[in-house]
């Protein structure tokens, strides 16, 4: 494993911008392999199914597919609640304040964003893609897993987090214990 300086992440989160209100966050490069359309469509489905709550989705990152993803977001009912911030030097405030961090990749090596989010005691919702997420999230006990590309599963997990239908304290406890491998 690449070591993660959890103290430094916490320190940076303390001086970073943290939005107000309820929101989900997705920190990612904006390329095809990261499957941002699944996040956008799932957020739209979550938003509609939960009576259009005042909840935002922050997409933090940049890449060659950004314009495509912004266009897709504009076509969705929840489009006005989706914010593309671009790349941020310090996304940790956004991550710390989120209801959940979402990773939707088709494949990963070692998705550091899951470790960083867990360090900040934010629930992770991740695609159960090849390499990384299942191991980092302790087979789903330390975070929620969904089938890559499955909009319905991701939207259901978002609803479960929003409606507090998960044992957040227990899940974060498992995640924290599992993070010791990365220090």
PDB file of C-alpha atoms in Angstrom:
ATOM      1  CA  UNK A   1       0.000   0.000   0.000  1.00  0.00           C
ATOM      2  CA  UNK A   2       0.957   3.606  -0.475  1.00  0.00           C
ATOM      3  CA  UNK A   3       1.016   5.154   2.991  1.00  0.00           C
ATOM      4  CA  UNK A   4      -1.612   7.795   3.782  1.00  0.00           C
ATOM      5  CA  UNK A   5      -0.848  10.597   6.254  1.00  0.00           C
ATOM      6  CA  UNK A   6      -4.177  10.662   8.066  1.00  0.00           C
ATOM      7  CA  UNK A   7      -3.132  13.536  10.368  1.00  0.00           C
ATOM      8  CA  UNK A   8      -2.284  15.732   7.400  1.00  0.00           C
ATOM      9  CA  UNK A   9      -5.615  14.943   5.728  1.00  0.00           C
ATOM     10  CA  UNK A  10      -7.471  15.928   8.910  1.00  0.00           C
ATOM     11  CA  UNK A  11      -5.409  19.137   9.221  1.00  0.00           C
ATOM     12  CA  UNK A  12      -6.121  20.084   5.614  1.00  0.00           C
ATOM     13  CA  UNK A  13      -9.845  19.384   6.099  1.00  0.00           C
ATOM     14  CA  UNK A  14      -9.870  21.831   9.018  1.00  0.00           C
ATOM     15  CA  UNK A  15      -8.701  24.715   6.809  1.00  0.00           C
ATOM     16  CA  UNK A  16     -10.682  23.788   3.694  1.00  0.00           C
ATOM     17  CA  UNK A  17     -13.981  25.118   2.435  1.00  0.00           C
ATOM     18  CA  UNK A  18     -16.944  23.062   3.616  1.00  0.00           C
ATOM     19  CA  UNK A  19     -20.287  23.769   1.946  1.00  0.00           C
ATOM     20  CA  UNK A  20     -23.421  24.180   4.032  1.00  0.00           C
ATOM     21  CA  UNK A  21     -26.411  21.918   3.849  1.00  0.00           C
ATOM     22  CA  UNK A  22     -26.755  18.297   2.844  1.00  0.00           C
ATOM     23  CA  UNK A  23     -24.787  16.972  -0.082  1.00  0.00           C
ATOM     24  CA  UNK A  24     -22.975  14.073  -1.683  1.00  0.00           C
ATOM     25  CA  UNK A  25     -19.496  14.428  -3.126  1.00  0.00           C
ATOM     26  CA  UNK A  26     -17.658  12.690  -5.945  1.00  0.00           C
ATOM     27  CA  UNK A  27     -13.927  13.435  -6.205  1.00  0.00           C
ATOM     28  CA  UNK A  28     -12.633  12.095  -9.484  1.00  0.00           C
ATOM     29  CA  UNK A  29     -10.851  12.699 -12.751  1.00  0.00           C
ATOM     30  CA  UNK A  30     -13.534  13.354 -15.347  1.00  0.00           C
ATOM     31  CA  UNK A  31     -12.762  10.607 -17.854  1.00  0.00           C
ATOM     32  CA  UNK A  32     -14.819   7.722 -19.247  1.00  0.00           C
ATOM     33  CA  UNK A  33     -13.368   5.041 -16.938  1.00  0.00           C
ATOM     34  CA  UNK A  34     -14.629   6.902 -13.869  1.00  0.00           C
ATOM     35  CA  UNK A  35     -18.285   6.497 -14.988  1.00  0.00           C
ATOM     36  CA  UNK A  36     -19.576   9.869 -13.804  1.00  0.00           C
ATOM     37  CA  UNK A  37     -22.824   9.414 -15.827  1.00  0.00           C
ATOM     38  CA  UNK A  38     -23.865   6.691 -13.365  1.00  0.00           C
ATOM     39  CA  UNK A  39     -23.360   9.132 -10.470  1.00  0.00           C
ATOM     40  CA  UNK A  40     -25.358  11.856 -12.233  1.00  0.00           C
ATOM     41  CA  UNK A  41     -28.254   9.573 -13.185  1.00  0.00           C
ATOM     42  CA  UNK A  42     -28.330   7.943  -9.749  1.00  0.00           C
ATOM     43  CA  UNK A  43     -28.395  11.338  -8.042  1.00  0.00           C
ATOM     44  CA  UNK A  44     -31.281  12.374 -10.277  1.00  0.00           C
ATOM     45  CA  UNK A  45     -33.175   9.180  -9.423  1.00  0.00           C
ATOM     46  CA  UNK A  46     -32.403   9.608  -5.680  1.00  0.00           C
ATOM     47  CA  UNK A  47     -33.525  13.245  -5.806  1.00  0.00           C
ATOM     48  CA  UNK A  48     -36.809  12.473  -7.528  1.00  0.00           C
ATOM     49  CA  UNK A  49     -37.611   9.422  -5.362  1.00  0.00           C
ATOM     50  CA  UNK A  50     -37.038  11.417  -2.152  1.00  0.00           C
ATOM     51  CA  UNK A  51     -39.422  14.268  -3.089  1.00  0.00           C
ATOM     52  CA  UNK A  52     -36.743  16.564  -4.515  1.00  0.00           C
ATOM     53  CA  UNK A  53     -34.920  17.430  -1.288  1.00  0.00           C
ATOM     54  CA  UNK A  54     -32.591  20.374  -0.903  1.00  0.00           C
ATOM     55  CA  UNK A  55     -29.538  18.157  -1.430  1.00  0.00           C
ATOM     56  CA  UNK A  56     -26.636  18.869  -3.742  1.00  0.00           C
ATOM     57  CA  UNK A  57     -24.110  16.728  -5.574  1.00  0.00           C
ATOM     58  CA  UNK A  58     -20.625  18.204  -5.844  1.00  0.00           C
ATOM     59  CA  UNK A  59     -18.440  16.785  -8.605  1.00  0.00           C
ATOM     60  CA  UNK A  60     -14.851  17.730  -7.781  1.00  0.00           C
ATOM     61  CA  UNK A  61     -12.299  17.223 -10.503  1.00  0.00           C
ATOM     62  CA  UNK A  62     -11.526  17.954 -14.096  1.00  0.00           C
ATOM     63  CA  UNK A  63     -10.806  16.112 -17.288  1.00  0.00           C
ATOM     64  CA  UNK A  64     -11.541  15.806 -20.979  1.00  0.00           C
ATOM     65  CA  UNK A  65     -15.127  14.599 -20.367  1.00  0.00           C
ATOM     66  CA  UNK A  66     -16.164  17.510 -18.122  1.00  0.00           C
ATOM     67  CA  UNK A  67     -18.196  19.317 -20.796  1.00  0.00           C
ATOM     68  CA  UNK A  68     -20.073  16.097 -21.663  1.00  0.00           C
ATOM     69  CA  UNK A  69     -20.903  15.490 -18.032  1.00  0.00           C
ATOM     70  CA  UNK A  70     -22.054  19.065 -17.482  1.00  0.00           C
ATOM     71  CA  UNK A  71     -24.297  18.750 -20.562  1.00  0.00           C
ATOM     72  CA  UNK A  72     -25.777  15.520 -19.187  1.00  0.00           C
ATOM     73  CA  UNK A  73     -26.371  17.167 -15.790  1.00  0.00           C
ATOM     74  CA  UNK A  74     -28.297  20.018 -17.446  1.00  0.00           C
ATOM     75  CA  UNK A  75     -30.751  17.507 -18.967  1.00  0.00           C
ATOM     76  CA  UNK A  76     -31.638  15.999 -15.584  1.00  0.00           C
ATOM     77  CA  UNK A  77     -34.436  17.134 -13.279  1.00  0.00           C
ATOM     78  CA  UNK A  78     -31.914  17.489 -10.464  1.00  0.00           C
ATOM     79  CA  UNK A  79     -29.503  19.391 -12.718  1.00  0.00           C
ATOM     80  CA  UNK A  80     -29.693  22.610 -10.691  1.00  0.00           C
ATOM     81  CA  UNK A  81     -28.544  20.667  -7.630  1.00  0.00           C
ATOM     82  CA  UNK A  82     -25.415  19.322  -9.371  1.00  0.00           C
ATOM     83  CA  UNK A  83     -22.303  21.485  -9.028  1.00  0.00           C
ATOM     84  CA  UNK A  84     -19.070  20.939 -10.938  1.00  0.00           C
ATOM     85  CA  UNK A  85     -16.316  22.656  -8.943  1.00  0.00           C
ATOM     86  CA  UNK A  86     -13.378  21.760 -11.160  1.00  0.00           C
ATOM     87  CA  UNK A  87     -10.183  20.502  -9.583  1.00  0.00           C
ATOM     88  CA  UNK A  88      -9.590  21.733  -6.033  1.00  0.00           C
ATOM     89  CA  UNK A  89      -6.191  21.841  -4.342  1.00  0.00           C
ATOM     90  CA  UNK A  90      -7.886  20.884  -1.077  1.00  0.00           C
ATOM     91  CA  UNK A  91     -11.137  18.903  -1.479  1.00  0.00           C
ATOM     92  CA  UNK A  92     -11.038  17.577   2.088  1.00  0.00           C
ATOM     93  CA  UNK A  93     -13.543  20.071   3.518  1.00  0.00           C
ATOM     94  CA  UNK A  94     -16.081  18.976   0.916  1.00  0.00           C
ATOM     95  CA  UNK A  95     -15.323  15.344   1.699  1.00  0.00           C
ATOM     96  CA  UNK A  96     -15.563  15.795   5.475  1.00  0.00           C
ATOM     97  CA  UNK A  97     -18.947  17.542   5.313  1.00  0.00           C
ATOM     98  CA  UNK A  98     -20.601  15.189   2.821  1.00  0.00           C
ATOM     99  CA  UNK A  99     -23.297  12.669   3.666  1.00  0.00           C
ATOM    100  CA  UNK A 100     -21.261  10.251   1.529  1.00  0.00           C
ATOM    101  CA  UNK A 101     -18.376  10.149  -0.907  1.00  0.00           C
ATOM    102  CA  UNK A 102     -19.171   8.362  -4.175  1.00  0.00           C
ATOM    103  CA  UNK A 103     -16.738   6.464  -6.401  1.00  0.00           C
ATOM    104  CA  UNK A 104     -18.217   4.942  -9.561  1.00  0.00           C
ATOM    105  CA  UNK A 105     -15.208   3.666 -11.514  1.00  0.00           C
ATOM    106  CA  UNK A 106     -15.251   0.668 -13.827  1.00  0.00           C
ATOM    107  CA  UNK A 107     -11.775  -0.253 -12.554  1.00  0.00           C
ATOM    108  CA  UNK A 108      -9.264   1.021 -10.014  1.00  0.00           C
ATOM    109  CA  UNK A 109      -5.823   0.294  -8.689  1.00  0.00           C
ATOM    110  CA  UNK A 110      -5.918   1.524  -5.113  1.00  0.00           C
ATOM    111  CA  UNK A 111      -8.625   4.216  -4.918  1.00  0.00           C
ATOM    112  CA  UNK A 112      -6.994   6.626  -2.473  1.00  0.00           C
ATOM    113  CA  UNK A 113     -10.145   8.761  -2.333  1.00  0.00           C
ATOM    114  CA  UNK A 114     -11.879   5.970  -0.381  1.00  0.00           C
ATOM    115  CA  UNK A 115      -9.087   5.931   2.189  1.00  0.00           C
ATOM    116  CA  UNK A 116      -9.097   9.738   2.442  1.00  0.00           C
ATOM    117  CA  UNK A 117     -12.866   9.883   2.853  1.00  0.00           C
ATOM    118  CA  UNK A 118     -12.810   7.158   5.500  1.00  0.00           C
ATOM    119  CA  UNK A 119     -10.100   9.088   7.326  1.00  0.00           C
ATOM    120  CA  UNK A 120     -12.490  12.042   7.479  1.00  0.00           C
ATOM    121  CA  UNK A 121     -15.276   9.785   8.825  1.00  0.00           C
ATOM    122  CA  UNK A 122     -17.405  10.116   5.727  1.00  0.00           C
ATOM    123  CA  UNK A 123     -19.342   7.103   4.476  1.00  0.00           C
ATOM    124  CA  UNK A 124     -18.134   5.754   1.135  1.00  0.00           C
ATOM    125  CA  UNK A 125     -20.427   4.457  -1.582  1.00  0.00           C
ATOM    126  CA  UNK A 126     -18.342   2.721  -4.226  1.00  0.00           C
ATOM    127  CA  UNK A 127     -18.686   0.604  -7.302  1.00  0.00           C
ATOM    128  CA  UNK A 128     -17.552  -2.928  -6.566  1.00  0.00           C
ATOM    129  CA  UNK A 129     -15.092  -2.710  -9.431  1.00  0.00           C
ATOM    130  CA  UNK A 130     -12.013  -4.797  -9.942  1.00  0.00           C
ATOM    131  CA  UNK A 131      -9.157  -3.937  -7.578  1.00  0.00           C
ATOM    132  CA  UNK A 132      -9.483  -1.918  -4.444  1.00  0.00           C
ATOM    133  CA  UNK A 133     -12.930  -0.853  -3.247  1.00  0.00           C
ATOM    134  CA  UNK A 134     -14.064  -4.195  -1.774  1.00  0.00           C
ATOM    135  CA  UNK A 135     -10.741  -4.566   0.050  1.00  0.00           C
ATOM    136  CA  UNK A 136     -10.686  -0.973   1.346  1.00  0.00           C
ATOM    137  CA  UNK A 137     -14.338  -1.118   2.424  1.00  0.00           C
ATOM    138  CA  UNK A 138     -13.897  -4.453   4.225  1.00  0.00           C
ATOM    139  CA  UNK A 139     -16.244  -6.428   1.950  1.00  0.00           C
ATOM    140  CA  UNK A 140     -18.965  -3.798   2.381  1.00  0.00           C
ATOM    141  CA  UNK A 141     -18.906  -3.635   6.171  1.00  0.00           C
ATOM    142  CA  UNK A 142     -16.956  -0.339   6.068  1.00  0.00           C
ATOM    143  CA  UNK A 143     -18.857   1.267   3.185  1.00  0.00           C
ATOM    144  CA  UNK A 144     -21.563   0.571   0.640  1.00  0.00           C
ATOM    145  CA  UNK A 145     -20.797  -1.285  -2.602  1.00  0.00           C
ATOM    146  CA  UNK A 146     -22.806  -1.367  -5.838  1.00  0.00           C
ATOM    147  CA  UNK A 147     -22.415  -3.141  -9.165  1.00  0.00           C
ATOM    148  CA  UNK A 148     -20.438  -0.932 -11.590  1.00  0.00           C
ATOM    149  CA  UNK A 149     -22.802   1.033 -13.830  1.00  0.00           C
ATOM    150  CA  UNK A 150     -25.909   0.163 -11.794  1.00  0.00           C
ATOM    151  CA  UNK A 151     -27.819   3.431 -11.406  1.00  0.00           C
ATOM    152  CA  UNK A 152     -30.624   1.855  -9.354  1.00  0.00           C
ATOM    153  CA  UNK A 153     -28.282   0.321  -6.756  1.00  0.00           C
ATOM    154  CA  UNK A 154     -26.342   3.562  -6.362  1.00  0.00           C
ATOM    155  CA  UNK A 155     -29.546   5.617  -6.039  1.00  0.00           C
ATOM    156  CA  UNK A 156     -30.838   3.167  -3.398  1.00  0.00           C
ATOM    157  CA  UNK A 157     -27.591   3.523  -1.404  1.00  0.00           C
ATOM    158  CA  UNK A 158     -27.860   7.311  -1.627  1.00  0.00           C
ATOM    159  CA  UNK A 159     -31.426   7.087  -0.313  1.00  0.00           C
ATOM    160  CA  UNK A 160     -30.317   4.787   2.512  1.00  0.00           C
ATOM    161  CA  UNK A 161     -27.645   7.288   3.587  1.00  0.00           C
ATOM    162  CA  UNK A 162     -29.983  10.291   3.248  1.00  0.00           C
ATOM    163  CA  UNK A 163     -32.796   8.594   5.156  1.00  0.00           C
ATOM    164  CA  UNK A 164     -30.382   7.216   7.762  1.00  0.00           C
ATOM    165  CA  UNK A 165     -31.289   3.602   6.988  1.00  0.00           C
ATOM    166  CA  UNK A 166     -27.728   2.452   7.640  1.00  0.00           C
ATOM    167  CA  UNK A 167     -25.831   2.058  10.877  1.00  0.00           C
ATOM    168  CA  UNK A 168     -23.401   4.862  10.138  1.00  0.00           C
ATOM    169  CA  UNK A 169     -21.581   4.579  13.465  1.00  0.00           C
ATOM    170  CA  UNK A 170     -20.915   0.859  13.016  1.00  0.00           C
ATOM    171  CA  UNK A 171     -19.901   1.245   9.377  1.00  0.00           C
ATOM    172  CA  UNK A 172     -17.481   4.076  10.166  1.00  0.00           C
ATOM    173  CA  UNK A 173     -16.029   2.010  13.035  1.00  0.00           C
ATOM    174  CA  UNK A 174     -15.231  -0.839  10.636  1.00  0.00           C
ATOM    175  CA  UNK A 175     -13.825   1.641   8.107  1.00  0.00           C
ATOM    176  CA  UNK A 176     -11.595   3.311  10.743  1.00  0.00           C
ATOM    177  CA  UNK A 177     -10.239  -0.027  11.946  1.00  0.00           C
ATOM    178  CA  UNK A 178      -9.493  -1.035   8.353  1.00  0.00           C
ATOM    179  CA  UNK A 179      -7.668   2.200   7.612  1.00  0.00           C
ATOM    180  CA  UNK A 180      -4.787   1.302   9.916  1.00  0.00           C
ATOM    181  CA  UNK A 181      -3.359  -0.707   7.007  1.00  0.00           C
ATOM    182  CA  UNK A 182      -2.717   2.516   5.103  1.00  0.00           C
ATOM    183  CA  UNK A 183      -0.976   4.629   7.757  1.00  0.00           C
TER     184      UNK A 183
END
